CSV table of C-alpha atoms and ligand atoms in Angstrom, one decimal:
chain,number,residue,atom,x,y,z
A,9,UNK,CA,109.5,52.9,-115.1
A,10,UNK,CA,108.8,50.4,-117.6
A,11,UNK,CA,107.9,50.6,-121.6
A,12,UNK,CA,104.0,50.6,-121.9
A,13,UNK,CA,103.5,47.2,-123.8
A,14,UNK,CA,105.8,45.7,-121.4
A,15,UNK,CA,103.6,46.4,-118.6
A,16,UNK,CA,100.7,45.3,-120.6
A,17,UNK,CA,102.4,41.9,-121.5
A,18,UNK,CA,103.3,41.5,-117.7
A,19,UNK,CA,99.8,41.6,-116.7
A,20,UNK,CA,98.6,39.5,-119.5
A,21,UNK,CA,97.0,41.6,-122.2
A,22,UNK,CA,98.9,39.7,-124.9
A,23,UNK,CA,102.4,39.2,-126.2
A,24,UNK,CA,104.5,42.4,-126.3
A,25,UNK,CA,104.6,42.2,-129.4
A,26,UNK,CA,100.8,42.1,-130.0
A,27,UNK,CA,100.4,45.1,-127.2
A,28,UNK,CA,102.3,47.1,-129.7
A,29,UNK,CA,99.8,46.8,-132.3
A,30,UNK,CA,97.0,47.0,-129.8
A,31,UNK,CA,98.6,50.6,-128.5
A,32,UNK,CA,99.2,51.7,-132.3
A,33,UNK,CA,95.8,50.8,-133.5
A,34,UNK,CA,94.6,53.6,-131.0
A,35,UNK,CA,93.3,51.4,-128.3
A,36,UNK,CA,95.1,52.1,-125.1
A,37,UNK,CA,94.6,54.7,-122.6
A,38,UNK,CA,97.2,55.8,-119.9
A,39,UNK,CA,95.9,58.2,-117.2
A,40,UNK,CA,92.8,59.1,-119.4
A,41,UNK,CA,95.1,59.8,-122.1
A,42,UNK,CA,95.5,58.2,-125.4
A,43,UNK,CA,98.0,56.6,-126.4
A,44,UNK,CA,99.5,55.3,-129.9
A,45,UNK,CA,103.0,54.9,-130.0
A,46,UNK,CA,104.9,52.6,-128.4
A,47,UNK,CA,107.8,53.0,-125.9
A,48,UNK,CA,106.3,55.4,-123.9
A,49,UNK,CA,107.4,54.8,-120.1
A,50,UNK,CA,104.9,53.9,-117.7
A,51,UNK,CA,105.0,53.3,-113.8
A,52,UNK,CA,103.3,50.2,-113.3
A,53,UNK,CA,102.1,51.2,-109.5
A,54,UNK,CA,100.6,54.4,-110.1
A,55,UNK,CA,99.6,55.1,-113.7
A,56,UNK,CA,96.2,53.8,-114.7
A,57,UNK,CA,96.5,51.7,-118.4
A,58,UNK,CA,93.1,51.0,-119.8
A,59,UNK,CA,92.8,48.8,-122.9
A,60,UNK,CA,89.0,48.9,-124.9
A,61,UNK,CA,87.6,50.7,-121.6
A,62,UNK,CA,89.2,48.1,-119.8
A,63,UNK,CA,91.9,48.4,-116.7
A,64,UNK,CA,94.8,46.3,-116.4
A,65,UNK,CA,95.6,45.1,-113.1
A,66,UNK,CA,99.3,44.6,-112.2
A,67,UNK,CA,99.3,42.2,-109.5
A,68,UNK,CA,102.3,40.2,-107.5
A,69,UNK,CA,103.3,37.6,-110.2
A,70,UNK,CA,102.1,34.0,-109.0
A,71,UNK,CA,102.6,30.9,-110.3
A,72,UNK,CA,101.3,27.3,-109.1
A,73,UNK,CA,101.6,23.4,-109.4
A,74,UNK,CA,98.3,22.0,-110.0
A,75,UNK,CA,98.0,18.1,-109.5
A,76,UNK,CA,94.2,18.1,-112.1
A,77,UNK,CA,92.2,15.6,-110.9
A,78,UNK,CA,89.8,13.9,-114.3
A,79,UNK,CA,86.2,15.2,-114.1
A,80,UNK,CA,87.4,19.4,-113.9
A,81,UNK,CA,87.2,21.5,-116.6
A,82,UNK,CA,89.7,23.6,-117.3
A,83,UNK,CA,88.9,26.7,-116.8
A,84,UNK,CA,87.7,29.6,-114.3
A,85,UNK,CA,83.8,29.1,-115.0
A,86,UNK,CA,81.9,26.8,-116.3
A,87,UNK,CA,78.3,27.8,-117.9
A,88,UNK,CA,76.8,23.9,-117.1
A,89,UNK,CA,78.2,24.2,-113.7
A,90,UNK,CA,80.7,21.8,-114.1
A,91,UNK,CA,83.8,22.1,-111.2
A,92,UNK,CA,86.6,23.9,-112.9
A,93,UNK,CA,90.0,24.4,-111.7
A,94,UNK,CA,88.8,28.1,-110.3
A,95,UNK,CA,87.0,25.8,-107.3
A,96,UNK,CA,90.3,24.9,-106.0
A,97,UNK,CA,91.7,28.2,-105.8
A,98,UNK,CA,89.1,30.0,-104.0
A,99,UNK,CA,91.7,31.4,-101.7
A,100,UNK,CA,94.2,32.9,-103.7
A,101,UNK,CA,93.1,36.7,-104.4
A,102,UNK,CA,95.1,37.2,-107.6
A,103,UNK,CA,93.3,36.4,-110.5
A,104,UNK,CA,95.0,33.4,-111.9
A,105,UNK,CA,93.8,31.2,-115.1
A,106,UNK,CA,95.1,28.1,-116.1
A,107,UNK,CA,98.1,27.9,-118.8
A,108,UNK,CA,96.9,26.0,-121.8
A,109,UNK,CA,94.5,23.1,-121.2
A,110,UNK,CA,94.5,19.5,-119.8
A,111,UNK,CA,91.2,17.6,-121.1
A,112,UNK,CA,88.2,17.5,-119.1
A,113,UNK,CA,89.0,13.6,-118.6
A,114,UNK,CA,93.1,13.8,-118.5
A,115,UNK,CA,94.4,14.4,-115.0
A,116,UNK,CA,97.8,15.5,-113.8
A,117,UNK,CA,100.0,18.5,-113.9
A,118,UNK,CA,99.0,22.1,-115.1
A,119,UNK,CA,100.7,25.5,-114.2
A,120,UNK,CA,98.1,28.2,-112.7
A,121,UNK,CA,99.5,31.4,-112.7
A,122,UNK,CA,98.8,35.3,-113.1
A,123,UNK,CA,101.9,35.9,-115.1
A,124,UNK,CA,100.9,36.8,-118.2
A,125,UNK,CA,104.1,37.1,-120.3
A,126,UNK,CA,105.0,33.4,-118.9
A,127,UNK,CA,102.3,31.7,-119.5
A,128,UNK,CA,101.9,33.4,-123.6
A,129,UNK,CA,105.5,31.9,-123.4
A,130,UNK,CA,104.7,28.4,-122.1
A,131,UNK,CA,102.1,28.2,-124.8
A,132,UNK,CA,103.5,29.2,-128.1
A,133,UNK,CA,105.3,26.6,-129.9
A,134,UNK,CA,108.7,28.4,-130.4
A,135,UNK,CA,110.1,27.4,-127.4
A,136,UNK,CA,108.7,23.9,-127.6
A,137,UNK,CA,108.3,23.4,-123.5
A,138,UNK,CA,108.5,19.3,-123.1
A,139,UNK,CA,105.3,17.9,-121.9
A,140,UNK,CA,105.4,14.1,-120.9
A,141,UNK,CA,102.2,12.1,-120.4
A,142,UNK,CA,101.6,8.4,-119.3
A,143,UNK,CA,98.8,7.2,-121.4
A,144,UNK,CA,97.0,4.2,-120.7
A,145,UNK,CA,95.8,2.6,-124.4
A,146,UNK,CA,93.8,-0.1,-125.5
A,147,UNK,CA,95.7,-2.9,-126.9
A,148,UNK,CA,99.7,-3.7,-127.1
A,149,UNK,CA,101.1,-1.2,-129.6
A,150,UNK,CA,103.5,-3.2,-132.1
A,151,UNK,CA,106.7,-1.6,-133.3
A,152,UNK,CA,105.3,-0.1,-136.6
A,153,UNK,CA,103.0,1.8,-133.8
A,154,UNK,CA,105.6,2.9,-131.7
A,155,UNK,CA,107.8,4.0,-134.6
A,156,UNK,CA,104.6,6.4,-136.1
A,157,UNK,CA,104.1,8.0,-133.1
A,158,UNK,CA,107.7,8.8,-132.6
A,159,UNK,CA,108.5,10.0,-136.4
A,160,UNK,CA,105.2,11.4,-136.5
A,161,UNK,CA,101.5,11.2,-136.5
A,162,UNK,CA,99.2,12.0,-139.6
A,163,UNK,CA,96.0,14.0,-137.7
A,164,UNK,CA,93.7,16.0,-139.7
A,165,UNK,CA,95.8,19.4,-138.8
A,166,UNK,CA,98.6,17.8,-140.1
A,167,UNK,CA,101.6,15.5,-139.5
A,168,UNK,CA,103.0,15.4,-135.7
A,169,UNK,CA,106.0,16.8,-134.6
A,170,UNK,CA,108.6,13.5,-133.6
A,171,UNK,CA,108.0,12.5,-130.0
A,172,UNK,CA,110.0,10.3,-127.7
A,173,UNK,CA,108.2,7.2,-126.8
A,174,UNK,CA,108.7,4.8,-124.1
A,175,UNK,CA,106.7,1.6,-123.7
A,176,UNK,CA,106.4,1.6,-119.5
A,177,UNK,CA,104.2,-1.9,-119.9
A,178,UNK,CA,102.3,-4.1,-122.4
A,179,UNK,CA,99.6,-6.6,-122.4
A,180,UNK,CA,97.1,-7.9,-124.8
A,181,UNK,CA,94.3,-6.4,-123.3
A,182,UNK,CA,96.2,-2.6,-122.7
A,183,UNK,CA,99.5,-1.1,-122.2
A,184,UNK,CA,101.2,1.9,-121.1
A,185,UNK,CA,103.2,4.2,-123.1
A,186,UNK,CA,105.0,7.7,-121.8
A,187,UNK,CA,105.2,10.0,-124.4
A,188,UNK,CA,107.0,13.5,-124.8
A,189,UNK,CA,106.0,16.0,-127.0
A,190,UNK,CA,105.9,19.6,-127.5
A,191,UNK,CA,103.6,20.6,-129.8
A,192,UNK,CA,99.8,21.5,-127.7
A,193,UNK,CA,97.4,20.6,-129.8
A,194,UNK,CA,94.2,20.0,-128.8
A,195,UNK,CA,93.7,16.4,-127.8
A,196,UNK,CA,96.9,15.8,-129.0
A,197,UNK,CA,98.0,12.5,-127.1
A,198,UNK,CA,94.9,10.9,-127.5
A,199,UNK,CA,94.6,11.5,-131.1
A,200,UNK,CA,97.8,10.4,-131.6
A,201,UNK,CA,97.3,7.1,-130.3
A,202,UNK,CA,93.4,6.5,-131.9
A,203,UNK,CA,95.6,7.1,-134.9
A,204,UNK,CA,97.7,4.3,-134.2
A,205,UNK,CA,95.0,2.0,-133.5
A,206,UNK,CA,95.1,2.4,-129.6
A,207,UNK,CA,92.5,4.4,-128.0
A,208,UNK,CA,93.5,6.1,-124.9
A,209,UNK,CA,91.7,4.8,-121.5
A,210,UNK,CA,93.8,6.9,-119.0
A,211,UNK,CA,95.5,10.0,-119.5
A,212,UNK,CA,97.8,12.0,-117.1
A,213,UNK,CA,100.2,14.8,-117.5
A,214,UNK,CA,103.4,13.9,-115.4
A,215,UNK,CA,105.8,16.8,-116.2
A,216,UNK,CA,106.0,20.3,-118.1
A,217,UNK,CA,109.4,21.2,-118.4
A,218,UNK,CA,111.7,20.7,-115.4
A,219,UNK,CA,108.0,20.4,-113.3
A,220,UNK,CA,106.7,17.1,-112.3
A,221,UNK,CA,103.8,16.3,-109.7
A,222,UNK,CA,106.0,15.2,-106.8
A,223,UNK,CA,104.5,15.4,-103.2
A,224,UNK,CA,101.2,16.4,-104.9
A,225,UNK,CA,97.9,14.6,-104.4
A,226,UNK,CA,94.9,14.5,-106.9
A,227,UNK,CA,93.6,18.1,-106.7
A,228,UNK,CA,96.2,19.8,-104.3
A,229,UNK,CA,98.6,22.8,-105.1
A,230,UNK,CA,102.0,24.0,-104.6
A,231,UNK,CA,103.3,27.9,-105.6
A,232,UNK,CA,106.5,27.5,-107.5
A,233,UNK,CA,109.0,28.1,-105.4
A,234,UNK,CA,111.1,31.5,-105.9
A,235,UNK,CA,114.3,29.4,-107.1
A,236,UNK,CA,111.7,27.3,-109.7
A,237,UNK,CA,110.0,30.8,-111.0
A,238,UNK,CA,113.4,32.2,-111.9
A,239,UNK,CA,114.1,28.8,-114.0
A,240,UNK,CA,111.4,28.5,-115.2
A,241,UNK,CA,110.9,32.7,-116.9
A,242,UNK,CA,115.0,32.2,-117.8
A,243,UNK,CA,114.1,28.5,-119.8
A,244,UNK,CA,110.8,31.0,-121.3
A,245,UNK,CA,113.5,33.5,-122.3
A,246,UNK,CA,112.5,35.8,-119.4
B,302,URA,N1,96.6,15.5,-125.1
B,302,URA,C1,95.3,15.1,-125.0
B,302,URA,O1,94.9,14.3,-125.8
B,302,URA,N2,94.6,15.6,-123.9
B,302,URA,C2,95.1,16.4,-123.0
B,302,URA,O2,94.4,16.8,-122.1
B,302,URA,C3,96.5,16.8,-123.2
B,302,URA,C4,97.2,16.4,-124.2
């Protein structure tokens, strides 16, 4: 037996905490029943939670290595009929979503998974998860360049966290830079370097936390391994 908004993190309501104010204000149903305190014990196999009307499912946690490739949106439908991430896992049942989001034109790594709790973890900026990307820019970034994006990047949502910067190659015409942040912003990287004066050409995710893209091609997958799951929720605090 498990504590209700436990369960209801696990399968990816919301954050435990936010399942706490989702069972007080009066808006979760356990066998038919109302519920609105917290802490009551459920049994995740048998008793039936409902949130708005809705049911949770509690499925076998699973958790994947996607290698993006540029031209997929992420997400599990598209309205234009763009291909989305969901059309390369047709064949896994569980009904997994991406965590967080790579651009529609950045390739490279992104976690698929079904675990709720994890990937709420992954995403909020407490536990600033390090995300490295090799961006190809336009131009050869000076030092002034490189030192702004390492102390910090004035965007219009505010000043960037300090990032760790490493010049990989340089030329006149473009150069490559790997950079490691934490923050997720949207666009981030690419914003970053616009701001710098060197628009991004080519943009790929290489690692997220521990996790890099090793033995993966453009658009195949890999399921965590059991030994990389358990890192991986202990790192998240799990
Ligand atoms: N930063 C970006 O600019 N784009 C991404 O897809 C990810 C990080």
């Amino acid at each position: 037996m498990e504590r209700l908004q436990k369960v209801m993190a696990m399968a990816g309501v919301a954050s435990r905490r936010q399942c706490e104010n989702l069972i007080r204000e009066g808006r979760v149903k356990v066998n038919g029943e109302w519920v609105t305190a917290p802490g009551m014990k459920v049994d995740p196999r048998k008793d039936v939670i409902e949130v708005d009307g809705e049911p949770v499912f509690l499925e076998e946690k699973r958790t994947f290595l996607f290698y993006k490739p540029s031209g997929v949106i992420t997400s599990m439908s598209d309205p234009r009929g763009r291909k989305t991430v969901a059309d390369f896992f047709r064949d896994i049942p569980e009904r997994v979503f991406p965590v967080g989001r790579l651009d529609y034109d950045t390739e490279g790594l992104l976690l698929v998974t079904n675990d709720g709790e994890l990937a709420n973890r992954l995403l909020h900026p407490r536990f600033e998860v390090e995300k490295v990307y090799v961006a190809t820019v336009r131009g050869k970034p000076d030092k002034a360049a490189i030192r702004t994006l390492r102390e910090g990047v004035r965007l219009e949502d505010g000043m960037t966290a300090p990032a760790k910067v490493r010049v990989l190659e340089a030329s006149d015409s473009r150069s490559r830079l790997e950079l490691t942040i934490h923050e997720g912003r949207n666009r981030q990287v690419r914003r970053m370097c616009a701001a710098v004066g060197h628009p991004v050409i080519h943009l790929k995710r290489t690692r997220l936390a521990f996790l890099t893209l090793s033995g993966l091609r453009r658009g195949e997958y890999r399921e965590l391994t059991p030994q990389e799951v358990k890192r991986l929720r202990s790192r998240m605090g799990l």
